[in-house]
Coordinates of C-alpha atoms in Angstrom, one line a residue:
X1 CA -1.1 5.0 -7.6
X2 CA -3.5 2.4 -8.3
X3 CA -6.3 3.7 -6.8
X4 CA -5.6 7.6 -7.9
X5 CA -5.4 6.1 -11.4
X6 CA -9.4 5.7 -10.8
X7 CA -9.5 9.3 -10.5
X8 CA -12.7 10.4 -12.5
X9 CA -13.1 13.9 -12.4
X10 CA -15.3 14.8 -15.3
X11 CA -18.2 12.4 -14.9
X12 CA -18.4 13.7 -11.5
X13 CA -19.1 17.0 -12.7
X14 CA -22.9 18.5 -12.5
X15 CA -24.2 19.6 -15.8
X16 CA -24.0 22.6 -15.4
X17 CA -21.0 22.9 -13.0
X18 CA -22.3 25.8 -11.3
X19 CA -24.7 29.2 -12.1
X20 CA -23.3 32.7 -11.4
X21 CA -25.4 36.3 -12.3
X22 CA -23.8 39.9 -12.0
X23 CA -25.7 43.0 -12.4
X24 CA -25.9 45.3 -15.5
X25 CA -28.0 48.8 -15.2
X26 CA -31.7 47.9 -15.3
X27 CA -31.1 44.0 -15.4
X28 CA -29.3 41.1 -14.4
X29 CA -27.3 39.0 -16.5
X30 CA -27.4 35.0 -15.5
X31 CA -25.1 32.3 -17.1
X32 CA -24.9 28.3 -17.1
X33 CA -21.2 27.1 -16.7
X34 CA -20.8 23.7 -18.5
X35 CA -17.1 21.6 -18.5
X36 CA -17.9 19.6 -21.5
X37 CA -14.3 18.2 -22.1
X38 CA -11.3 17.2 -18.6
X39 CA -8.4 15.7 -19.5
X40 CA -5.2 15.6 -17.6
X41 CA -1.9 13.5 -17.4
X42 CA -1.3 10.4 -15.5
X43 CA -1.1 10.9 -11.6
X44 CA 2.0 10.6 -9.6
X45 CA 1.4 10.1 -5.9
X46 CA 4.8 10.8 -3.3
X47 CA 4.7 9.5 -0.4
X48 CA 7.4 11.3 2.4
X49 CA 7.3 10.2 6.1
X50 CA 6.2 13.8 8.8
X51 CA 6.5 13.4 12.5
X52 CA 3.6 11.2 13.6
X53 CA 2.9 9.5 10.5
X54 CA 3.1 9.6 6.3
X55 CA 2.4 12.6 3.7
X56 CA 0.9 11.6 0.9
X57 CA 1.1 14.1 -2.1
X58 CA -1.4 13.1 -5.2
X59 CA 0.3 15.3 -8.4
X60 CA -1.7 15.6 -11.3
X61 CA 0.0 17.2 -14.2
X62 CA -1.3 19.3 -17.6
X63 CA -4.8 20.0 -16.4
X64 CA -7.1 21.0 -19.3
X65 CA -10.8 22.0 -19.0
X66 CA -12.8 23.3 -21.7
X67 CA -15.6 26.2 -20.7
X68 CA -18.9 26.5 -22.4
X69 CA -21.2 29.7 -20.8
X70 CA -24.4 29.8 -22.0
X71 CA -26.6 33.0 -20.8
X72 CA -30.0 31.9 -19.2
X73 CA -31.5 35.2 -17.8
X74 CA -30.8 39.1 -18.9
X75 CA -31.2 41.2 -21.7
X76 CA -29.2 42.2 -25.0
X77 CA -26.9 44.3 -22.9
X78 CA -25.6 41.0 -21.6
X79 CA -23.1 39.4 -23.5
X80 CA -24.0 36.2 -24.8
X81 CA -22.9 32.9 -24.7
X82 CA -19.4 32.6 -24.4
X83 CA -16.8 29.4 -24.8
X84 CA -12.9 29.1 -23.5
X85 CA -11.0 26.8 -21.6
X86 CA -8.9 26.7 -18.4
X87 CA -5.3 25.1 -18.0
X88 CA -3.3 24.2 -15.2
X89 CA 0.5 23.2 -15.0
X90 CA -0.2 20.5 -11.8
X91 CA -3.2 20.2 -9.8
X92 CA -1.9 18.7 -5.7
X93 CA -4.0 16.9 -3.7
X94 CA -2.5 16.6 -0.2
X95 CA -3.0 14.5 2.6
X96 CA -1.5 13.9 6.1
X97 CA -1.7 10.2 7.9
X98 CA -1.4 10.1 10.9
X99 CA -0.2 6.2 12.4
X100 CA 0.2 5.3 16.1
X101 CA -0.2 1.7 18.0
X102 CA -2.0 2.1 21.3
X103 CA 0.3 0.6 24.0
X104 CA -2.6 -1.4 26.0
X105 CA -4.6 -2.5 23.0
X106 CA -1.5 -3.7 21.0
X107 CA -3.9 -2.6 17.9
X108 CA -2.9 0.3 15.0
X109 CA -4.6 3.9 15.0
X110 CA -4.5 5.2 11.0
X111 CA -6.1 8.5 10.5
X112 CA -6.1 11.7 7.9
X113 CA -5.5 14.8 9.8
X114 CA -5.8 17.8 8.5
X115 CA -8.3 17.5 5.9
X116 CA -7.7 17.2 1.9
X117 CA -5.8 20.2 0.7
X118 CA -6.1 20.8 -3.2
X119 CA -4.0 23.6 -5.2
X120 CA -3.9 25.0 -8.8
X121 CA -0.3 25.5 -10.2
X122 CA -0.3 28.5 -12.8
X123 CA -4.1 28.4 -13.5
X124 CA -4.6 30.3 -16.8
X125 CA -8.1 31.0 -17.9
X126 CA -8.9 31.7 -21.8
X127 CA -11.9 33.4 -21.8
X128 CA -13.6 36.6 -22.8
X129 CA -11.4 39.2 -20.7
X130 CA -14.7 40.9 -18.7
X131 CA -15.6 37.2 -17.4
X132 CA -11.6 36.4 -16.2
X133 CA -11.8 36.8 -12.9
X134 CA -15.4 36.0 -12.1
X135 CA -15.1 32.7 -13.7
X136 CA -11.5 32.0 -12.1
X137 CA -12.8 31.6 -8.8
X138 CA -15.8 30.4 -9.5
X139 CA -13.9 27.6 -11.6
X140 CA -11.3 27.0 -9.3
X141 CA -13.7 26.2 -6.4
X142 CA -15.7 24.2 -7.9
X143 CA -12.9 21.8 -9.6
X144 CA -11.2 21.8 -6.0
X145 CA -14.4 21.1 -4.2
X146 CA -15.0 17.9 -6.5
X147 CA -11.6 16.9 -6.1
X148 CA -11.7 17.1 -2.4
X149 CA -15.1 15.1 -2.8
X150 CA -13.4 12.4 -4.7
X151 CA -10.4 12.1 -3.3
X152 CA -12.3 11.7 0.0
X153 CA -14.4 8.7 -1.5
X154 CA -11.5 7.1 -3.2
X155 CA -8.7 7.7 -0.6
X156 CA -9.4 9.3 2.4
X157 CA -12.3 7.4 3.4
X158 CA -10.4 4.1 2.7
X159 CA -7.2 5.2 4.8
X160 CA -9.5 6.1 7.8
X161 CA -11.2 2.3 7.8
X162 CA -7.6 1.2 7.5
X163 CA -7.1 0.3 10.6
X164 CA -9.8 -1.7 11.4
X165 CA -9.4 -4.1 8.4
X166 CA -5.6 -4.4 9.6
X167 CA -6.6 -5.2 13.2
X168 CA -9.4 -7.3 12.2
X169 CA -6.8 -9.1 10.1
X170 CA -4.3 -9.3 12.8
X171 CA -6.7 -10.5 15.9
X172 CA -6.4 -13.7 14.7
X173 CA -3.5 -16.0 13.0
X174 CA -3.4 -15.5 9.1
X175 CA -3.3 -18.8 7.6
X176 CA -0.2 -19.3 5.1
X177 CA -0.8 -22.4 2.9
X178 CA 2.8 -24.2 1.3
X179 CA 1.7 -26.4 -1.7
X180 CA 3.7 -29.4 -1.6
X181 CA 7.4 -28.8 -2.5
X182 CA 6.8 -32.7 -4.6
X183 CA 4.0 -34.1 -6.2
X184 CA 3.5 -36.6 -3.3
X185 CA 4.4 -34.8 -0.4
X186 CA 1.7 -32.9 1.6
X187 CA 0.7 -28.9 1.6
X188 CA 2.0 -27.1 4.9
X189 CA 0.0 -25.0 6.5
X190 CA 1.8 -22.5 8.4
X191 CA -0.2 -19.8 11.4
X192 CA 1.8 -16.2 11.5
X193 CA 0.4 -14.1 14.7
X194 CA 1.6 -10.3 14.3
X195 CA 1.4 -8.0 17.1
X196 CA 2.3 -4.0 16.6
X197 CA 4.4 -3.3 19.1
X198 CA 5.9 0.3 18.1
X199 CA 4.9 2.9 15.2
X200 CA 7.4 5.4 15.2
X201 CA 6.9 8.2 12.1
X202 CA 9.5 11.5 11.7
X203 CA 10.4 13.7 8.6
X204 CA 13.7 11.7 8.4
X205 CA 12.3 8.3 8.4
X206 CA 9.3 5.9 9.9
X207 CA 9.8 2.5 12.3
X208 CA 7.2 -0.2 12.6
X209 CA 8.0 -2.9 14.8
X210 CA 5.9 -6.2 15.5
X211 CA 6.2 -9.4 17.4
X212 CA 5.3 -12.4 15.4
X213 CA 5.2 -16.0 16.1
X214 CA 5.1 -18.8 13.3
X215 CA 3.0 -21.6 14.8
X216 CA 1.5 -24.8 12.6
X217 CA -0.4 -28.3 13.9
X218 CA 1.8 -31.3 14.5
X219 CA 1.5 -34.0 12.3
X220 CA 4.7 -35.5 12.8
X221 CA 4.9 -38.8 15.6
X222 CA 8.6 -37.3 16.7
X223 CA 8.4 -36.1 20.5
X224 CA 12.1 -33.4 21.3
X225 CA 13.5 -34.6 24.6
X226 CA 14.5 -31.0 25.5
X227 CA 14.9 -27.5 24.0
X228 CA 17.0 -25.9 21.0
X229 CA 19.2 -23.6 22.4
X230 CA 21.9 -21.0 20.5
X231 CA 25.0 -22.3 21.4
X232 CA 27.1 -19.2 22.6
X233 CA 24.0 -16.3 22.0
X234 CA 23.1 -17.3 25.0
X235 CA 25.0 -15.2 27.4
X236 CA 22.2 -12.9 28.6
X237 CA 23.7 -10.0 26.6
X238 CA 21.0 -8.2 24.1
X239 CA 22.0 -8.1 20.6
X240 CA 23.0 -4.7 19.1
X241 CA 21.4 -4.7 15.7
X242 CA 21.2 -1.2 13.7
X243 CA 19.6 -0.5 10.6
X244 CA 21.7 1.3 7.8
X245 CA 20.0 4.3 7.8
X246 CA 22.4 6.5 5.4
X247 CA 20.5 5.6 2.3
X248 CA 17.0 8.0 2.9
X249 CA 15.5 5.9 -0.2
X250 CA 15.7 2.8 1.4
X251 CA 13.1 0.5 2.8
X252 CA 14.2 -2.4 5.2
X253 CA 12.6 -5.4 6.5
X254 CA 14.1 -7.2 9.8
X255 CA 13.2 -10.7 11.5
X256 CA 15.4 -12.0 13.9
X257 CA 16.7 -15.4 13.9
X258 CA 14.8 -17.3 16.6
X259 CA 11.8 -16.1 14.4
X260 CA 12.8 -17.4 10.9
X261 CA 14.2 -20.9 13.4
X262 CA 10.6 -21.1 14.3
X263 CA 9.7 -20.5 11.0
X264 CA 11.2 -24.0 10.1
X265 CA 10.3 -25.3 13.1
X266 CA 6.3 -24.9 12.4
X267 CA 7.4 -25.9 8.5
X268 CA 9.1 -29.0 10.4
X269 CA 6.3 -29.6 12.7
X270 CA 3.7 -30.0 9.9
X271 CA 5.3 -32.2 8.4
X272 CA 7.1 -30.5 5.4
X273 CA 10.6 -32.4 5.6
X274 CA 8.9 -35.8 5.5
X275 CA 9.6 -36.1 1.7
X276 CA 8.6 -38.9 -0.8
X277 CA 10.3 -38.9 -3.8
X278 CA 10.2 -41.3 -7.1
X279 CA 11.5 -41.9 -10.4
X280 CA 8.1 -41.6 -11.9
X281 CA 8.0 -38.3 -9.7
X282 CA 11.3 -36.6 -11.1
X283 CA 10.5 -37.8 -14.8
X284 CA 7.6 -35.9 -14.4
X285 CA 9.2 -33.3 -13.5
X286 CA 11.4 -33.1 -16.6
X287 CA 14.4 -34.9 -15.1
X288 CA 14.6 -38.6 -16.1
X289 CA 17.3 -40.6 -14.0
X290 CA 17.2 -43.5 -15.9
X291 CA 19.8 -41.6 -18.7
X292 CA 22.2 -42.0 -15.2
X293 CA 21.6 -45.5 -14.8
X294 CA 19.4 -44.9 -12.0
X295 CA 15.8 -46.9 -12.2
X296 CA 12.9 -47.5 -9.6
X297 CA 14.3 -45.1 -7.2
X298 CA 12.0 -44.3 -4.3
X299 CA 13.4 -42.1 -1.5
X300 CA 11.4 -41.8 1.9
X301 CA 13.3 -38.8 3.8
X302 CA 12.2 -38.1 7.5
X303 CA 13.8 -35.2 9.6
X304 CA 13.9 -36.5 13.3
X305 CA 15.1 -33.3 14.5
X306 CA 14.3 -29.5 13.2
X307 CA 16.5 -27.4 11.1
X308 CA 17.9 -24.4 13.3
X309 CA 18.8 -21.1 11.9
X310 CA 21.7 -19.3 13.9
X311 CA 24.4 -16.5 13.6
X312 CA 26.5 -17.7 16.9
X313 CA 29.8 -18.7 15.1
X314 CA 33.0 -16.8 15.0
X315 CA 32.0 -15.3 11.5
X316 CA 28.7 -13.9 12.4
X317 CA 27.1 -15.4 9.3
X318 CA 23.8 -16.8 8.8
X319 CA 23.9 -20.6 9.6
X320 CA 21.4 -23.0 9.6
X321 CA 22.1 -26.6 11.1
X322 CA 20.5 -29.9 10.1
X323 CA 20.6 -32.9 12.3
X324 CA 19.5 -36.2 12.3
X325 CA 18.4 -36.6 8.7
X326 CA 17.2 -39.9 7.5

């Protein structure tokens, strides 16, 4: 919606839009066709999900063009100039997506297929009655031919160089910088690595899945003797996670555990749990211990051990585990 809101139809318009003659008896009548005034309502854009990818629908509602003809060639049995103006009730713009990963490159295909479809709802034409259907399609092609052009400079060609900013932005880790969670503790730099995996688009719904590994430089002097493991998830059988797909508006995101474990174990590993934490610091911060009786505090915290995120209890719930603590 942001980019359609750029939409700029009118100063994209030739002066004149177009030239058109017909023939009288003994001469030929030529006119200049000038838009001098465009307006329409703000754009709403829908965007539905079609086997193999997205359709995006560009509505542009109360379309208003003013006419100006002003005769160029032809005698006085032509009729001279003549002004009038053209509405629509909603002008589409349509365009199909089309969004596949390719299984040996790992990498996203994104596409238009199709080409740009443009229609006219309920074009009326106010306009000297001989001209009416001359001008109609002369009008109406040349307002869908510069919306096509448009829409093909603002969208189209930006959708079809989608995919190799996304890839280019995927091939290698994107850098995720944590300021420091206190004033004297030091900013985390986290490394996310996506890799599309599966792109599956149908009329009832689209699936995008990605592998992804959260990786960060050690700055910590702790050395694991061992592995994490997930207590009883680790009975070899697959986990049998569904989406809840009765809701057709929604849109739902995924991670699975060991991912948002390694999360903290990258947060861990640069060294975000190794707190430091003052008086001074807190007062700073607006909270002022001293009005507790506490005075020249100054906490040191180090987490030997990483935080673990797991869902292998007999509730199924969410649970992350903390040990070694000092």
């Amino acid at each position: 919606e942001m980019v359609v809101k750029e939409l700029d139809i009118a100063t994209l318009l030739p002066s004149p839009v177009t030239q058109f003659e017909y023939g009288m008896i003994g001469t030929t009548c030529g006119y200049d066709l000038y838009i001098p005034k465009l307006t329409y309502g703000e754009p709403n854009v829908k965007v539905s999900t079609v086997e193999g990818g997205l359709n995006i629908v560009i509505e542009i509602p109360q379309f208003y063009v003013e006419l100006d003809m002003k005769r160029f060639s032809g005698n006085w049995q032509c009729l001279g100039d003549q002004k009038g103006n053209a509405t629509a009730d909603k002008v589409k713009v349509t365009i199909r997506v089309a969004i596949a990963v390719d299984p040996a490159t790992k990498q996203f295909n994104i596409s238009t297929v199709g080409g740009t479809l443009v229609e006219m709802e309920n074009l009326k034409l106010n306009l000297d009655s001989f001209f009416l259907d001359l001008v109609a399609s002369i009008l109406t092609g040349t307002i869908e031919d510069v919306l096509r052009d448009q829409v093909a400079g603002l969208l189209t060609d930006q959708i079809n160089g989608l995919d190799d900013t996304i890839n280019e932005a995927l091939a290698e880790p994107i850098e995720i910088p944590i300021g420091p969670l206190l004033p004297d503790s030091s900013q985390v730099v986290l490394r996310l690595t996506l890799v599309p995996e599966v792109s599956e688009f149908k009329p009832d719904g689209g699936r995008l899945e990605l592998s992804m590994a959260v990786t960060s430089d050690r700055t910590i002097d702790r050395q694991i003797l061992g592995s994490m493991g997930r207590a009883g998830c680790l009975a070899g059988q697959p986990e049998d996670f569904q989406f809840n797909v009765t809701d057709p508006a929604k849109m739902q995101i995924a991670a699975h555990e060991d991912v948002i474990s390694e999360l903290l174990f990258a947060f861990w590993n640069n060294g975000g749990l190794n707190l430091h934490v003052t008086g001074a610091t807190l007062a700073e911060m607006g909270t002022d211990l001293s009005t507790y009786g506490i005075t020249d505090l100054d906490l040191t915290t180090y987490a030997l051990i990483p935080p673990v995120v797991t869902s292998c209890n007999p509730d199924d719930t969410l649970t992350i585990q903390v040990g070694d603590l000092y």
